[in-house]
Amino acid sequence: MTQEAENIQKEQEVVSYKALTPRQQKQRLTELATVFLRLGTIAFGGPAAHIAMMDNEVVNRRQWMSREKLLDLLGITNLIPGPNSTELAIHIGYERAGWRGLLVAGSCFILPAMLIVWALAAIYARYQTVPEVEWLLYGIKPVIIAIVIQAVWNLGKKAAKDVPTIIAGMVGIAAYLAGFNEILVLILLGIAVMLLKNWQARGHTSGAFLLPISGILAQVGSTTAVTSVSWISVFAFFLKIGCVLYGSGYVLLAFLQRDLVERHQWLTSQQLLDAVAIGQFTPGPVFTTATFIGYLLAGNAGAIAATIGIFLPAFVLVWVVNPWVPKLRQSSWASGFLDGVNAASLGLMAGVAYTLGRAALVDWLTIIVAIVSAIAVFQFKINSAWLVLAGGAIGFASHILLG
């Protein structure tokens, strides 16, 4: 039997999951739990690294599906809000073992990072005023700026593919710096590019028109400021973010900076940078930054509420959208909307890089660390986790030498 035939057979086995015996079903769920707990524990380096690990594990090693199928699933994750690599894990679980696999794969991929970030949040809340911790983060923050700039560059190479997307990216930067709501910026620019690219199309209209609805609904309720930070408020805030956030985890920074720091003033810019730093040198989804912030705002209940809130939409959307993957993947309307959203995400990321840079680059040492980190990530492709650890070591060493 050829490799491709074996892959096809594996995909056919997925379809017949319900026909398996309870013992066989349990075995599949156990395999999913084992694989994604391990990946969630070692998956440093951001979404691109996560996806590469899943490809190696699911296609090369275990042959659960063909690479073409995996690429289709990856493509559809870009059409819905939420963290792309986490949604890919959820898709794989759904393909492998139905709705139970969806829950197991996604939860196991998220859980290790959540627990690590939760523990670090508790330590941070207790010791953030200790000079050693402050100097540790002092060295990490410039590294984060370099990593975000790299993400902007990588996204830009894919997002700025023609005149409409280039214009959308520029408008996204201007809109962020002008203080416009990021949710509306993403939705409106996505729709604008979609319409421009399909102006002459008079055929079908696809379900892509439904994609912005969740963002519009979330926006309706987002104009009322929360007056007290309870775990319910934390859950509602991150649920809204999870419903409308497109792009990589770095786009999350734009929303958090604008809402948590500037509008609600629940956090300071320093606390936000610290939360991002914690999310960077821990494995798993960058979105577990929400766990850290939730703990700072509302303790243990806040950590749980924020994590559930930001990831819950991903589970629901994958469950709803997965059966439509073949049609949406080929839709010119969905493709146009995606192009606009990616370009707008580029603009937001560029804007937040500028904002965070002003807060992180405070003296000659932080500027040098940022420049060296940028060279490391662009020229030598060094894993961002190692850079974050090195930045922390530099910050701590500078405190020892200068203190």
PDB file of C-alpha atoms in Angstrom, residues 17 20-35 62 64 96-97 104:
ATOM      1  CA  TYR A  17     -15.291   6.975  14.443  1.00  0.00           C
ATOM      2  CA  LEU A  20     -15.784   2.025  16.588  1.00  0.00           C
ATOM      3  CA  THR A  21     -16.218   0.075  19.776  1.00  0.00           C
ATOM      4  CA  PRO A  22     -16.176   2.039  23.052  1.00  0.00           C
ATOM      5  CA  ARG A  23     -12.724   0.676  23.755  1.00  0.00           C
ATOM      6  CA  GLN A  24     -11.406   1.832  20.382  1.00  0.00           C
ATOM      7  CA  GLN A  25     -12.998   5.240  20.863  1.00  0.00           C
ATOM      8  CA  LYS A  26     -11.374   5.541  24.275  1.00  0.00           C
ATOM      9  CA  GLN A  27      -8.034   4.592  22.740  1.00  0.00           C
ATOM     10  CA  ARG A  28      -8.299   7.395  20.179  1.00  0.00           C
ATOM     11  CA  LEU A  29      -9.157   9.921  22.849  1.00  0.00           C
ATOM     12  CA  THR A  30      -6.220   8.744  24.947  1.00  0.00           C
ATOM     13  CA  GLU A  31      -3.896   9.123  21.957  1.00  0.00           C
ATOM     14  CA  LEU A  32      -5.173  12.648  21.347  1.00  0.00           C
ATOM     15  CA  ALA A  33      -4.703  13.561  25.011  1.00  0.00           C
ATOM     16  CA  THR A  34      -1.158  12.168  25.050  1.00  0.00           C
ATOM     17  CA  VAL A  35      -0.098  13.910  21.843  1.00  0.00           C
ATOM     18  CA  ARG A  62       1.118   9.003  13.138  1.00  0.00           C
ATOM     19  CA  TRP A  64      -3.734  10.468  11.022  1.00  0.00           C
ATOM     20  CA  ARG A  96      -9.955  12.178  14.625  1.00  0.00           C
ATOM     21  CA  ALA A  97     -12.639  11.585  17.250  1.00  0.00           C
ATOM     22  CA  VAL A 104      -9.768  16.621  24.365  1.00  0.00           C
TER      23      VAL A 104
END
